[in-house]
């Protein structure tokens, strides 16, 4: 077989419609060959996937194969939640060398200290349609009628879903526009498809009852896949807190620093966050979120809103460290979306989180994982080992001989810090 790429065509053709509908293996292969011919590249790796074409239906259009991301595991992580109880090994999909090792170090500290306490304070996802009225007075009248109309709106929205339940409708009037924040309980689903549909039905009824002249399903106020102060203050999804008290000997032995040093890192870096106008305060919540989300078939774009959170590091009078992560906008699912795809399903099973009744448990494990990442990150910043850790674990220079394998030499390697 020739390894030379096929000659490149010069057209600007759309992916053929006929192939666009097909999820059969032959259709996927044919579409891939068509792309190879159009672009002059080879897609052998993209095509070498165990994922069945039909399994991708509902998750992607015009399939040509699968993108693969390296998958590591970090643990043991001891969690004391109300849904997640026990020791977990957490799958993390990433290309950032040092990330898994870093989370693993934080998990070792948490577990050595007896485990992380995790609680969920709220569990609701939001959609915010906008209705337009003839004038501001009419918009205000409609807003005032919302409480009285809520049961009817809940019935109309609820008729579109078996698992979704409309909990609240909170108005914001801007001129002659009425934005309504519909909050839904979404069971084990992330719920955006579910609640956009349900909110649309509720909104249609609201428009009829209140004489709106126009309406849009989305206003932007829900901050889905966008960061905002509203997420930090008001939340969206599950509101989670994960906390641990690390005895000073654990801080020293596992993190190689002191509680006082970590508190100083917190103080100095919170000033940087404030100076940048950052929404929330945290070391790198997005890292663990992204790696877990890819592994477990979550909607990865939700990292943008889920990563709006606050990390707190505090030295106690005894020299212990009290650490917490506070996540007001955590959306995770164990049903729907990409959770049923082969590798995602297996990763969820690794956590005992596949299927019905498991979304709160997954949320608690995610929160404890992020706490581990924050601890390790803070320790790395405080001890100045960030650069060394990435040099040891995270370099992959394309123009130099293969990096030496540091495996088995962890005693002398700098601690990882993603
Ligand atoms: P989905 O895969 O579209 O639907 C999941 C469905 O599973 C639910 O609607 C529900 O049906 C059913 N279900 C079965 N058992 C359930 C259980 N135990 N708990 C909850 N539901 C259960 O997923 P989704 O969560 O609604 O939406 C997530 C997807 O929406 C993501 O892939 C995301 O990319 C996408 N998304 C959509 C929008 C949008 O504007 N529509 C925006 C952002 C993201 P019933 O409803 O009949 O109960």
Coordinates of N, CA and C in Angstrom, one line a residue, residues 2-105:
X2 N 0.5 2.2 -0.8 CA 1.2 3.5 -0.8 C 0.9 4.3 0.4
X3 N 1.9 4.9 1.0 CA 1.7 5.8 2.1 C 1.6 7.2 1.7
X4 N 1.8 7.5 0.4 CA 1.7 8.9 -0.1 C 0.3 9.3 0.0
X5 N 0.0 10.6 0.4 CA -1.3 11.1 0.5 C -1.9 11.2 -0.9
X6 N -3.2 11.0 -1.0 CA -3.9 11.1 -2.3 C -3.7 12.5 -2.8
X7 N -3.8 12.7 -4.2 CA -3.6 14.1 -4.7 C -4.8 15.0 -4.3
X8 N -4.5 16.2 -4.0 CA -5.5 17.2 -3.5 C -6.3 17.7 -4.6
X9 N -7.7 17.7 -4.4 CA -8.6 18.3 -5.3 C -8.6 19.8 -5.1
X10 N -9.2 20.6 -6.0 CA -9.2 22.0 -5.9 C -10.6 22.6 -5.7
X11 N -11.6 21.8 -5.6 CA -13.0 22.3 -5.5 C -13.3 22.8 -4.1
X12 N -14.5 23.3 -3.9 CA -15.0 23.8 -2.6 C -16.3 23.1 -2.3
X13 N -16.3 21.8 -2.6 CA -17.6 21.1 -2.4 C -18.0 20.9 -1.0
X14 N -19.3 20.9 -0.8 CA -19.9 20.5 0.6 C -19.7 19.0 0.7
X15 N -19.7 18.6 2.0 CA -19.7 17.2 2.3 C -21.0 16.6 1.6
X16 N -20.9 15.6 0.8 CA -22.1 15.2 0.0 C -23.3 14.9 0.9
X17 N -24.4 15.4 0.6 CA -25.6 15.3 1.4 C -26.0 13.8 1.6
X18 N -25.8 13.1 0.5 CA -26.2 11.6 0.6 C -25.4 11.0 1.8
X19 N -24.1 11.3 1.8 CA -23.3 10.7 2.9 C -23.6 11.3 4.2
X20 N -24.0 12.6 4.2 CA -24.3 13.3 5.4 C -25.4 12.6 6.3
X21 N -26.2 11.8 5.7 CA -27.3 11.1 6.5 C -26.8 9.8 7.0
X22 N -25.7 9.3 6.6 CA -25.4 7.9 6.9 C -24.5 7.6 8.1
X23 N -24.8 6.7 8.9 CA -24.0 6.3 10.0 C -23.5 4.8 9.9
X24 N -23.8 4.2 8.7 CA -23.2 2.9 8.5 C -21.7 2.9 8.3
X25 N -21.1 1.8 8.6 CA -19.6 1.7 8.5 C -19.2 2.1 7.1
X26 N -19.9 1.6 6.1 CA -19.5 1.8 4.7 C -19.6 3.3 4.3
X27 N -20.7 3.9 4.8 CA -20.9 5.3 4.5 C -19.9 6.2 5.2
X28 N -19.5 5.8 6.4 CA -18.5 6.6 7.1 C -17.1 6.4 6.4
X29 N -16.8 5.2 6.0 CA -15.5 5.0 5.3 C -15.6 5.8 3.9
X30 N -16.7 5.8 3.3 CA -16.8 6.5 2.0 C -16.6 8.0 2.2
X31 N -17.3 8.5 3.3 CA -17.2 9.9 3.5 C -15.7 10.3 3.9
X32 N -15.0 9.4 4.6 CA -13.6 9.6 5.0 C -12.8 9.7 3.7
X33 N -13.0 8.7 2.8 CA -12.2 8.7 1.6 C -12.5 10.0 0.8
X34 N -13.7 10.4 0.8 CA -14.1 11.7 0.1 C -13.3 12.8 0.7
X35 N -13.2 12.9 2.0 CA -12.4 14.0 2.6 C -10.9 13.9 2.3
X36 N -10.4 12.6 2.3 CA -9.0 12.4 2.0 C -8.7 12.9 0.5
X37 N -9.7 12.6 -0.4 CA -9.5 13.1 -1.7 C -9.6 14.6 -1.8
X38 N -10.5 15.2 -1.1 CA -10.7 16.7 -1.1 C -9.5 17.4 -0.5
X39 N -8.9 16.8 0.5 CA -7.9 17.6 1.3 C -6.5 17.1 1.0
X40 N -6.3 15.9 0.4 CA -5.0 15.4 0.2 C -4.3 14.8 1.4
X41 N -5.0 14.5 2.5 CA -4.4 13.9 3.7 C -4.9 12.5 3.8
X42 N -4.3 11.8 4.7 CA -4.7 10.4 5.1 C -5.4 10.5 6.4
X43 N -6.4 9.7 6.6 CA -7.1 9.7 7.9 C -7.2 8.3 8.4
X44 N -6.1 7.6 8.4 CA -6.0 6.2 8.9 C -6.3 6.1 10.4
X45 N -5.7 7.0 11.1 CA -5.9 7.0 12.6 C -7.3 7.4 12.9
X46 N -7.8 8.4 12.2 CA -9.2 8.8 12.5 C -10.2 7.7 12.3
X47 N -9.9 6.9 11.2 CA -10.8 5.8 10.9 C -10.6 4.6 11.8
X48 N -9.5 4.5 12.5 CA -9.2 3.3 13.3 C -9.9 3.4 14.7
X49 N -11.2 3.3 14.7 CA -11.9 3.5 16.0 C -12.8 2.3 16.2
X50 N -13.0 1.9 17.5 CA -13.9 0.8 17.8 C -15.4 1.4 17.9
X51 N -15.5 2.7 17.8 CA -16.8 3.3 18.0 C -17.7 3.0 16.8
X52 N -18.8 2.3 17.0 CA -19.7 2.0 15.9 C -20.4 3.2 15.4
X53 N -20.5 3.3 14.1 CA -21.1 4.5 13.5 C -22.5 4.8 14.1
X54 N -23.3 3.8 14.2 CA -24.7 4.0 14.7 C -24.7 4.6 16.1
X55 N -23.7 4.3 16.9 CA -23.6 4.8 18.2 C -23.4 6.3 18.2
X56 N -22.9 6.9 17.1 CA -22.6 8.3 17.0 C -23.9 9.1 16.7
X57 N -24.9 8.4 16.2 CA -26.1 9.1 15.8 C -26.7 10.0 17.0
X58 N -27.0 11.2 16.8 CA -27.4 12.1 17.9 C -26.3 12.8 18.5
X59 N -25.0 12.4 18.2 CA -23.9 13.1 18.8 C -23.0 13.8 17.9
X60 N -23.1 13.5 16.6 CA -22.3 14.1 15.6 C -22.9 13.9 14.2
X61 N -22.7 14.9 13.3 CA -23.2 14.8 11.9 C -22.0 14.6 11.1
X62 N -22.2 14.0 9.9 CA -21.1 13.8 8.9 C -20.0 13.0 9.5
X63 N -20.2 11.9 10.2 CA -19.1 11.2 10.9 C -18.1 10.7 9.9
X64 N -16.8 10.8 10.3 CA -15.7 10.2 9.5 C -14.8 9.3 10.4
X65 N -15.1 9.2 11.7 CA -14.3 8.4 12.6 C -14.3 9.0 13.9
X66 N -13.2 8.9 14.7 CA -13.2 9.5 16.0 C -11.9 10.1 16.3
X67 N -11.9 11.2 17.1 CA -10.7 11.8 17.6 C -10.3 11.0 18.9
X68 N -9.1 10.7 19.1 CA -8.7 9.9 20.3 C -7.9 10.8 21.2
X69 N -8.1 10.7 22.5 CA -7.4 11.5 23.5 C -6.8 10.5 24.5
X70 N -5.5 10.6 24.9 CA -4.9 9.7 25.9 C -5.7 9.8 27.2
X71 N -5.9 8.6 27.8 CA -6.6 8.5 29.0 C -5.8 8.0 30.1
X72 N -5.7 8.7 31.2 CA -5.0 8.2 32.4 C -5.9 8.0 33.5
X73 N -5.4 7.5 34.6 CA -6.2 7.3 35.8 C -5.5 7.9 37.0
X74 N -6.2 8.5 37.9 CA -5.7 9.1 39.1 C -6.5 8.6 40.3
X75 N -5.8 8.3 41.4 CA -6.4 7.9 42.6 C -5.4 7.2 43.5
X76 N -5.8 6.7 44.6 CA -7.2 6.6 45.1 C -7.7 8.0 45.7
X77 N -9.0 8.2 45.5 CA -9.6 9.4 46.0 C -10.7 9.1 47.0
X78 N -10.5 9.4 48.2 CA -11.6 9.1 49.2 C -12.6 10.2 49.3
X79 N -13.8 9.9 49.1 CA -14.9 10.9 49.1 C -16.0 10.6 50.1
X80 N -16.4 11.6 50.9 CA -17.5 11.4 51.8 C -18.6 12.4 51.4
X81 N -19.4 12.0 50.4 CA -20.5 12.8 50.0 C -21.8 12.2 50.5
X82 N -22.9 12.7 50.0 CA -24.2 12.2 50.3 C -24.6 11.1 49.3
X83 N -23.9 11.2 48.1 CA -24.2 10.2 47.0 C -22.9 9.4 46.7
X84 N -21.8 10.0 46.8 CA -20.5 9.3 46.5 C -19.8 9.0 47.8
X85 N -19.7 7.8 48.1 CA -19.0 7.4 49.4 C -18.0 6.3 49.1
X86 N -16.8 6.5 49.5 CA -15.8 5.5 49.3 C -14.6 6.0 48.5
X87 N -13.8 5.0 48.0 CA -12.6 5.3 47.3 C -12.8 5.2 45.8
X88 N -12.3 6.2 45.0 CA -12.5 6.2 43.6 C -11.2 6.3 42.8
X89 N -11.2 5.7 41.6 CA -10.1 5.9 40.7 C -10.7 6.7 39.5
X90 N -10.1 7.8 39.2 CA -10.8 8.8 38.3 C -10.1 8.8 37.0
X91 N -10.9 8.6 35.9 CA -10.3 8.6 34.5 C -10.2 10.1 34.1
X92 N -9.0 10.4 33.5 CA -8.7 11.8 33.1 C -8.2 11.7 31.6
X93 N -8.9 12.3 30.7 CA -8.4 12.3 29.3 C -7.7 13.6 29.0
X94 N -6.5 13.6 28.6 CA -5.8 14.8 28.4 C -4.6 14.6 27.5
X95 N -4.0 15.7 27.0 CA -2.7 15.7 26.3 C -1.7 16.5 27.1
X96 N -2.1 17.0 28.3 CA -1.2 17.8 29.1 C -0.4 17.0 30.0
X97 N 0.8 16.7 29.7 CA 1.6 15.9 30.6 C 1.8 16.6 31.9
X98 N 1.8 15.9 33.0 CA 1.9 16.3 34.3 C 0.5 16.5 35.0
X99 N -0.6 16.5 34.2 CA -1.9 16.8 34.7 C -2.3 15.6 35.6
X100 N -2.2 14.4 35.1 CA -2.7 13.2 35.9 C -1.9 13.1 37.2
X101 N -0.6 13.2 37.0 CA 0.3 13.1 38.2 C 0.0 14.2 39.2
X102 N -0.4 15.4 38.8 CA -0.7 16.5 39.7 C -2.0 16.1 40.5
X103 N -3.0 15.7 39.7 CA -4.3 15.4 40.4 C -4.1 14.2 41.4
X104 N -3.2 13.3 40.9 CA -3.0 12.1 41.8 C -2.3 12.5 43.1
X105 N -1.4 13.5 43.0 CA -0.8 14.0 44.3 C -1.8 14.6 45.2

